[in-house]
Amino acid sequence: MSTIRVVWGTASGPTAMSSYDAALADAGVENYNLVSVSSVIPADVNVEAVGTAPDLGPAGERLTVVEARATVAGPGRASAALAWSQSVDDGPGLFYETSGETDREDVERRVREGLAAGQELRDWEFTEPRVAVESTQAESGVHTTALVLAVYGESEPIC
């Protein structure tokens, strides 16, 4: 059975990109090229919330992800959330993501609402939702990123 790992991170830096790169490092995926996909979980896949990714292959390769990311210039708060639920019969499932310059409770509420709306569109019987949230304060004068990623499998060569 294939595995999708849910990872998360936060970090600050002098630029938006440096804070994003550092948050990716906090999540263990800084050395990959990320390719974002929409939010459908394939059938017969195990989803694990692991926090920090293990070694997923050589640097520079491609990782397929669903990404929730907020980057703010401080002062402020960066929050990101990812919710997921799978079919009870090992069928497909859904990820929903949201983020913003808001607090942890707000992104968790919004991501749960989004997931529920997506579930209503489908004829699947779902398991109980799971949620991962990252939220951090951005200090004045720095950029801060909070992110949660669902990482599909292992890395693959780009060329």
JSON list of C-alpha atoms in Angstrom, two decimals:
[
{"chain": "A", "resi": 1, "resn": "MET", "atom": "CA", "xyz": [0.00, 0.00, 0.00]},
{"chain": "A", "resi": 2, "resn": "SER", "atom": "CA", "xyz": [1.34, 3.46, -0.92]},
{"chain": "A", "resi": 3, "resn": "THR", "atom": "CA", "xyz": [1.76, 6.15, 1.72]},
{"chain": "A", "resi": 4, "resn": "ILE", "atom": "CA", "xyz": [0.94, 9.85, 1.80]},
{"chain": "A", "resi": 5, "resn": "ARG", "atom": "CA", "xyz": [2.75, 11.64, 4.62]},
{"chain": "A", "resi": 6, "resn": "VAL", "atom": "CA", "xyz": [1.35, 14.81, 6.21]},
{"chain": "A", "resi": 7, "resn": "VAL", "atom": "CA", "xyz": [4.20, 17.11, 7.28]},
{"chain": "A", "resi": 8, "resn": "TRP", "atom": "CA", "xyz": [4.30, 20.64, 8.68]},
{"chain": "A", "resi": 9, "resn": "GLY", "atom": "CA", "xyz": [6.64, 23.47, 9.51]},
{"chain": "A", "resi": 10, "resn": "THR", "atom": "CA", "xyz": [7.04, 27.12, 10.42]},
{"chain": "A", "resi": 11, "resn": "ALA", "atom": "CA", "xyz": [9.95, 29.52, 10.01]},
{"chain": "A", "resi": 12, "resn": "SER", "atom": "CA", "xyz": [10.92, 33.15, 9.64]},
{"chain": "A", "resi": 13, "resn": "GLY", "atom": "CA", "xyz": [13.40, 34.88, 7.36]},
{"chain": "A", "resi": 14, "resn": "PRO", "atom": "CA", "xyz": [14.37, 38.20, 5.79]},
{"chain": "A", "resi": 15, "resn": "THR", "atom": "CA", "xyz": [12.28, 37.55, 2.65]},
{"chain": "A", "resi": 16, "resn": "ALA", "atom": "CA", "xyz": [9.07, 35.67, 1.86]},
{"chain": "A", "resi": 17, "resn": "MET", "atom": "CA", "xyz": [11.01, 33.03, -0.11]},
{"chain": "A", "resi": 18, "resn": "SER", "atom": "CA", "xyz": [13.61, 32.51, 2.63]},
{"chain": "A", "resi": 19, "resn": "SER", "atom": "CA", "xyz": [10.89, 31.97, 5.24]},
{"chain": "A", "resi": 20, "resn": "TYR", "atom": "CA", "xyz": [9.12, 29.50, 2.91]},
{"chain": "A", "resi": 21, "resn": "ASP", "atom": "CA", "xyz": [12.38, 27.60, 2.26]},
{"chain": "A", "resi": 22, "resn": "ALA", "atom": "CA", "xyz": [13.10, 27.44, 6.00]},
{"chain": "A", "resi": 23, "resn": "ALA", "atom": "CA", "xyz": [9.55, 26.19, 6.73]},
{"chain": "A", "resi": 24, "resn": "LEU", "atom": "CA", "xyz": [10.05, 23.48, 4.10]},
{"chain": "A", "resi": 25, "resn": "ALA", "atom": "CA", "xyz": [13.27, 22.55, 5.93]},
{"chain": "A", "resi": 26, "resn": "ASP", "atom": "CA", "xyz": [11.33, 22.37, 9.20]},
{"chain": "A", "resi": 27, "resn": "ALA", "atom": "CA", "xyz": [8.99, 19.89, 7.48]},
{"chain": "A", "resi": 28, "resn": "GLY", "atom": "CA", "xyz": [11.90, 17.92, 5.95]},
{"chain": "A", "resi": 29, "resn": "VAL", "atom": "CA", "xyz": [11.16, 18.62, 2.27]},
{"chain": "A", "resi": 30, "resn": "GLU", "atom": "CA", "xyz": [13.45, 21.56, 1.44]},
{"chain": "A", "resi": 31, "resn": "ASN", "atom": "CA", "xyz": [15.56, 19.67, -1.09]},
{"chain": "A", "resi": 32, "resn": "TYR", "atom": "CA", "xyz": [12.76, 18.73, -3.50]},
{"chain": "A", "resi": 33, "resn": "ASN", "atom": "CA", "xyz": [10.85, 20.42, -6.31]},
{"chain": "A", "resi": 34, "resn": "LEU", "atom": "CA", "xyz": [7.22, 20.47, -5.25]},
{"chain": "A", "resi": 35, "resn": "VAL", "atom": "CA", "xyz": [4.42, 19.83, -7.75]},
{"chain": "A", "resi": 36, "resn": "SER", "atom": "CA", "xyz": [1.00, 20.78, -6.39]},
{"chain": "A", "resi": 37, "resn": "VAL", "atom": "CA", "xyz": [-2.05, 18.69, -7.18]},
{"chain": "A", "resi": 38, "resn": "SER", "atom": "CA", "xyz": [-5.70, 19.05, -6.29]},
{"chain": "A", "resi": 39, "resn": "SER", "atom": "CA", "xyz": [-7.03, 17.25, -3.31]},
{"chain": "A", "resi": 40, "resn": "VAL", "atom": "CA", "xyz": [-8.13, 13.71, -4.17]},
{"chain": "A", "resi": 41, "resn": "ILE", "atom": "CA", "xyz": [-6.59, 10.81, -2.27]},
{"chain": "A", "resi": 42, "resn": "PRO", "atom": "CA", "xyz": [-6.30, 7.69, -4.44]},
{"chain": "A", "resi": 43, "resn": "ALA", "atom": "CA", "xyz": [-7.87, 4.41, -3.28]},
{"chain": "A", "resi": 44, "resn": "ASP", "atom": "CA", "xyz": [-5.77, 1.96, -1.27]},
{"chain": "A", "resi": 45, "resn": "VAL", "atom": "CA", "xyz": [-3.43, 4.60, 0.16]},
{"chain": "A", "resi": 46, "resn": "ASN", "atom": "CA", "xyz": [-2.33, 4.99, 3.77]},
{"chain": "A", "resi": 47, "resn": "VAL", "atom": "CA", "xyz": [-2.27, 8.60, 5.07]},
{"chain": "A", "resi": 48, "resn": "GLU", "atom": "CA", "xyz": [0.07, 9.20, 8.03]},
{"chain": "A", "resi": 49, "resn": "ALA", "atom": "CA", "xyz": [0.58, 12.44, 9.97]},
{"chain": "A", "resi": 50, "resn": "VAL", "atom": "CA", "xyz": [4.35, 12.37, 10.60]},
{"chain": "A", "resi": 51, "resn": "GLY", "atom": "CA", "xyz": [5.32, 16.03, 11.17]},
{"chain": "A", "resi": 52, "resn": "THR", "atom": "CA", "xyz": [8.73, 15.80, 9.51]},
{"chain": "A", "resi": 53, "resn": "ALA", "atom": "CA", "xyz": [9.32, 13.82, 6.32]},
{"chain": "A", "resi": 54, "resn": "PRO", "atom": "CA", "xyz": [11.87, 11.01, 6.25]},
{"chain": "A", "resi": 55, "resn": "ASP", "atom": "CA", "xyz": [14.39, 10.80, 3.41]},
{"chain": "A", "resi": 56, "resn": "LEU", "atom": "CA", "xyz": [12.20, 10.61, 0.28]},
{"chain": "A", "resi": 57, "resn": "GLY", "atom": "CA", "xyz": [14.94, 10.33, -2.34]},
{"chain": "A", "resi": 58, "resn": "PRO", "atom": "CA", "xyz": [17.72, 12.34, -3.98]},
{"chain": "A", "resi": 59, "resn": "ALA", "atom": "CA", "xyz": [17.82, 16.14, -3.79]},
{"chain": "A", "resi": 60, "resn": "GLY", "atom": "CA", "xyz": [16.36, 17.96, -6.78]},
{"chain": "A", "resi": 61, "resn": "GLU", "atom": "CA", "xyz": [13.73, 15.36, -7.57]},
{"chain": "A", "resi": 62, "resn": "ARG", "atom": "CA", "xyz": [9.99, 16.02, -7.83]},
{"chain": "A", "resi": 63, "resn": "LEU", "atom": "CA", "xyz": [7.54, 15.53, -4.94]},
{"chain": "A", "resi": 64, "resn": "THR", "atom": "CA", "xyz": [3.79, 15.58, -5.53]},
{"chain": "A", "resi": 65, "resn": "VAL", "atom": "CA", "xyz": [2.01, 17.52, -2.77]},
{"chain": "A", "resi": 66, "resn": "VAL", "atom": "CA", "xyz": [-1.19, 19.14, -1.60]},
{"chain": "A", "resi": 67, "resn": "GLU", "atom": "CA", "xyz": [-0.07, 22.35, 0.12]},
{"chain": "A", "resi": 68, "resn": "ALA", "atom": "CA", "xyz": [-1.58, 24.72, 2.65]},
{"chain": "A", "resi": 69, "resn": "ARG", "atom": "CA", "xyz": [0.75, 27.72, 3.08]},
{"chain": "A", "resi": 70, "resn": "ALA", "atom": "CA", "xyz": [0.58, 31.20, 4.56]},
{"chain": "A", "resi": 71, "resn": "THR", "atom": "CA", "xyz": [3.42, 33.70, 4.43]},
{"chain": "A", "resi": 72, "resn": "VAL", "atom": "CA", "xyz": [3.05, 37.05, 6.19]},
{"chain": "A", "resi": 73, "resn": "ALA", "atom": "CA", "xyz": [5.25, 40.08, 6.70]},
{"chain": "A", "resi": 74, "resn": "GLY", "atom": "CA", "xyz": [5.24, 40.73, 10.43]},
{"chain": "A", "resi": 75, "resn": "PRO", "atom": "CA", "xyz": [3.69, 41.73, 12.63]},
{"chain": "A", "resi": 76, "resn": "GLY", "atom": "CA", "xyz": [0.88, 39.25, 12.20]},
{"chain": "A", "resi": 77, "resn": "ARG", "atom": "CA", "xyz": [0.05, 35.55, 12.37]},
{"chain": "A", "resi": 78, "resn": "ALA", "atom": "CA", "xyz": [0.55, 32.89, 9.70]},
{"chain": "A", "resi": 79, "resn": "SER", "atom": "CA", "xyz": [-1.71, 29.83, 9.88]},
{"chain": "A", "resi": 80, "resn": "ALA", "atom": "CA", "xyz": [-2.19, 26.83, 7.58]},
{"chain": "A", "resi": 81, "resn": "ALA", "atom": "CA", "xyz": [-4.45, 23.79, 7.89]},
{"chain": "A", "resi": 82, "resn": "LEU", "atom": "CA", "xyz": [-4.97, 20.54, 6.01]},
{"chain": "A", "resi": 83, "resn": "ALA", "atom": "CA", "xyz": [-7.93, 18.22, 6.65]},
{"chain": "A", "resi": 84, "resn": "TRP", "atom": "CA", "xyz": [-8.49, 14.79, 5.19]},
{"chain": "A", "resi": 85, "resn": "SER", "atom": "CA", "xyz": [-10.89, 11.90, 5.22]},
{"chain": "A", "resi": 86, "resn": "GLN", "atom": "CA", "xyz": [-10.88, 8.62, 3.34]},
{"chain": "A", "resi": 87, "resn": "SER", "atom": "CA", "xyz": [-13.60, 6.22, 2.26]},
{"chain": "A", "resi": 88, "resn": "VAL", "atom": "CA", "xyz": [-14.46, 3.58, 4.83]},
{"chain": "A", "resi": 89, "resn": "ASP", "atom": "CA", "xyz": [-13.79, 0.79, 2.29]},
{"chain": "A", "resi": 90, "resn": "ASP", "atom": "CA", "xyz": [-10.20, 1.82, 1.36]},
{"chain": "A", "resi": 91, "resn": "GLY", "atom": "CA", "xyz": [-11.63, 3.78, -1.54]},
{"chain": "A", "resi": 92, "resn": "PRO", "atom": "CA", "xyz": [-10.61, 7.32, -2.47]},
{"chain": "A", "resi": 93, "resn": "GLY", "atom": "CA", "xyz": [-10.63, 10.28, -0.12]},
{"chain": "A", "resi": 94, "resn": "LEU", "atom": "CA", "xyz": [-10.18, 14.03, 0.04]},
{"chain": "A", "resi": 95, "resn": "PHE", "atom": "CA", "xyz": [-7.72, 16.60, 1.31]},
{"chain": "A", "resi": 96, "resn": "TYR", "atom": "CA", "xyz": [-8.85, 20.17, 1.88]},
{"chain": "A", "resi": 97, "resn": "GLU", "atom": "CA", "xyz": [-6.46, 22.99, 2.65]},
{"chain": "A", "resi": 98, "resn": "THR", "atom": "CA", "xyz": [-6.75, 26.59, 3.81]},
{"chain": "A", "resi": 99, "resn": "SER", "atom": "CA", "xyz": [-4.40, 29.25, 5.11]},
{"chain": "A", "resi": 100, "resn": "GLY", "atom": "CA", "xyz": [-4.19, 32.91, 5.93]},
{"chain": "A", "resi": 101, "resn": "GLU", "atom": "CA", "xyz": [-3.15, 35.68, 8.25]},
{"chain": "A", "resi": 102, "resn": "THR", "atom": "CA", "xyz": [-5.45, 34.45, 10.99]},
{"chain": "A", "resi": 103, "resn": "ASP", "atom": "CA", "xyz": [-5.42, 32.27, 14.09]},
{"chain": "A", "resi": 104, "resn": "ARG", "atom": "CA", "xyz": [-5.30, 28.50, 14.53]},
{"chain": "A", "resi": 105, "resn": "GLU", "atom": "CA", "xyz": [-8.97, 28.17, 15.45]},
{"chain": "A", "resi": 106, "resn": "ASP", "atom": "CA", "xyz": [-10.13, 30.06, 12.35]},
{"chain": "A", "resi": 107, "resn": "VAL", "atom": "CA", "xyz": [-8.16, 27.95, 9.84]},
{"chain": "A", "resi": 108, "resn": "GLU", "atom": "CA", "xyz": [-9.20, 24.74, 11.56]},
{"chain": "A", "resi": 109, "resn": "ARG", "atom": "CA", "xyz": [-12.88, 25.75, 11.42]},
{"chain": "A", "resi": 110, "resn": "ARG", "atom": "CA", "xyz": [-12.59, 26.79, 7.76]},
{"chain": "A", "resi": 111, "resn": "VAL", "atom": "CA", "xyz": [-10.76, 23.64, 6.65]},
{"chain": "A", "resi": 112, "resn": "ARG", "atom": "CA", "xyz": [-13.31, 21.41, 8.39]},
{"chain": "A", "resi": 113, "resn": "GLU", "atom": "CA", "xyz": [-16.14, 23.32, 6.65]},
{"chain": "A", "resi": 114, "resn": "GLY", "atom": "CA", "xyz": [-14.40, 22.96, 3.28]},
{"chain": "A", "resi": 115, "resn": "LEU", "atom": "CA", "xyz": [-13.86, 19.24, 3.74]},
{"chain": "A", "resi": 116, "resn": "ALA", "atom": "CA", "xyz": [-17.51, 18.74, 4.73]},
{"chain": "A", "resi": 117, "resn": "ALA", "atom": "CA", "xyz": [-18.61, 20.60, 1.58]},
{"chain": "A", "resi": 118, "resn": "GLY", "atom": "CA", "xyz": [-16.35, 18.41, -0.58]},
{"chain": "A", "resi": 119, "resn": "GLN", "atom": "CA", "xyz": [-17.68, 15.26, 1.06]},
{"chain": "A", "resi": 120, "resn": "GLU", "atom": "CA", "xyz": [-21.26, 16.32, 0.26]},
{"chain": "A", "resi": 121, "resn": "LEU", "atom": "CA", "xyz": [-20.34, 16.39, -3.46]},
{"chain": "A", "resi": 122, "resn": "ARG", "atom": "CA", "xyz": [-19.40, 12.72, -3.46]},
{"chain": "A", "resi": 123, "resn": "ASP", "atom": "CA", "xyz": [-21.23, 9.42, -3.01]},
{"chain": "A", "resi": 124, "resn": "TRP", "atom": "CA", "xyz": [-18.59, 7.99, -0.70]},
{"chain": "A", "resi": 125, "resn": "GLU", "atom": "CA", "xyz": [-18.95, 6.99, 2.94]},
{"chain": "A", "resi": 126, "resn": "PHE", "atom": "CA", "xyz": [-16.12, 8.78, 4.75]},
{"chain": "A", "resi": 127, "resn": "THR", "atom": "CA", "xyz": [-14.13, 8.09, 7.91]},
{"chain": "A", "resi": 128, "resn": "GLU", "atom": "CA", "xyz": [-13.88, 10.75, 10.61]},
{"chain": "A", "resi": 129, "resn": "PRO", "atom": "CA", "xyz": [-11.86, 13.78, 9.44]},
{"chain": "A", "resi": 130, "resn": "ARG", "atom": "CA", "xyz": [-8.31, 14.38, 10.60]},
{"chain": "A", "resi": 131, "resn": "VAL", "atom": "CA", "xyz": [-6.73, 17.83, 10.72]},
{"chain": "A", "resi": 132, "resn": "ALA", "atom": "CA", "xyz": [-3.17, 19.19, 10.92]},
{"chain": "A", "resi": 133, "resn": "VAL", "atom": "CA", "xyz": [-2.72, 22.88, 11.76]},
{"chain": "A", "resi": 134, "resn": "GLU", "atom": "CA", "xyz": [0.41, 25.04, 11.94]},
{"chain": "A", "resi": 135, "resn": "SER", "atom": "CA", "xyz": [0.22, 28.58, 13.27]},
{"chain": "A", "resi": 136, "resn": "THR", "atom": "CA", "xyz": [2.91, 31.01, 14.33]},
{"chain": "A", "resi": 137, "resn": "GLN", "atom": "CA", "xyz": [3.37, 34.65, 15.21]},
{"chain": "A", "resi": 138, "resn": "ALA", "atom": "CA", "xyz": [5.29, 36.81, 12.71]},
{"chain": "A", "resi": 139, "resn": "GLU", "atom": "CA", "xyz": [7.49, 39.38, 14.40]},
{"chain": "A", "resi": 140, "resn": "SER", "atom": "CA", "xyz": [7.81, 42.90, 13.04]},
{"chain": "A", "resi": 141, "resn": "GLY", "atom": "CA", "xyz": [10.33, 43.25, 10.23]},
{"chain": "A", "resi": 142, "resn": "VAL", "atom": "CA", "xyz": [10.51, 39.59, 9.19]},
{"chain": "A", "resi": 143, "resn": "HIS", "atom": "CA", "xyz": [8.55, 37.28, 6.92]},
{"chain": "A", "resi": 144, "resn": "THR", "atom": "CA", "xyz": [7.05, 34.15, 8.49]},
{"chain": "A", "resi": 145, "resn": "THR", "atom": "CA", "xyz": [5.60, 31.03, 6.84]},
{"chain": "A", "resi": 146, "resn": "ALA", "atom": "CA", "xyz": [3.37, 28.30, 8.24]},
{"chain": "A", "resi": 147, "resn": "LEU", "atom": "CA", "xyz": [2.69, 25.26, 6.05]},
{"chain": "A", "resi": 148, "resn": "VAL", "atom": "CA", "xyz": [1.13, 21.82, 6.06]},
{"chain": "A", "resi": 149, "resn": "LEU", "atom": "CA", "xyz": [1.79, 19.44, 3.16]},
{"chain": "A", "resi": 150, "resn": "ALA", "atom": "CA", "xyz": [0.44, 16.07, 2.10]},
{"chain": "A", "resi": 151, "resn": "VAL", "atom": "CA", "xyz": [3.39, 14.39, 0.36]},
{"chain": "A", "resi": 152, "resn": "TYR", "atom": "CA", "xyz": [2.44, 11.64, -2.09]},
{"chain": "A", "resi": 153, "resn": "GLY", "atom": "CA", "xyz": [4.89, 8.73, -1.95]},
{"chain": "A", "resi": 154, "resn": "GLU", "atom": "CA", "xyz": [8.59, 9.28, -2.65]},
{"chain": "A", "resi": 155, "resn": "SER", "atom": "CA", "xyz": [10.46, 11.63, -4.96]},
{"chain": "A", "resi": 156, "resn": "GLU", "atom": "CA", "xyz": [10.73, 10.99, -8.71]},
{"chain": "A", "resi": 157, "resn": "PRO", "atom": "CA", "xyz": [13.31, 12.19, -11.24]},
{"chain": "A", "resi": 158, "resn": "ILE", "atom": "CA", "xyz": [12.39, 15.42, -13.05]},
{"chain": "A", "resi": 159, "resn": "CYS", "atom": "CA", "xyz": [14.42, 14.61, -16.16]}
]
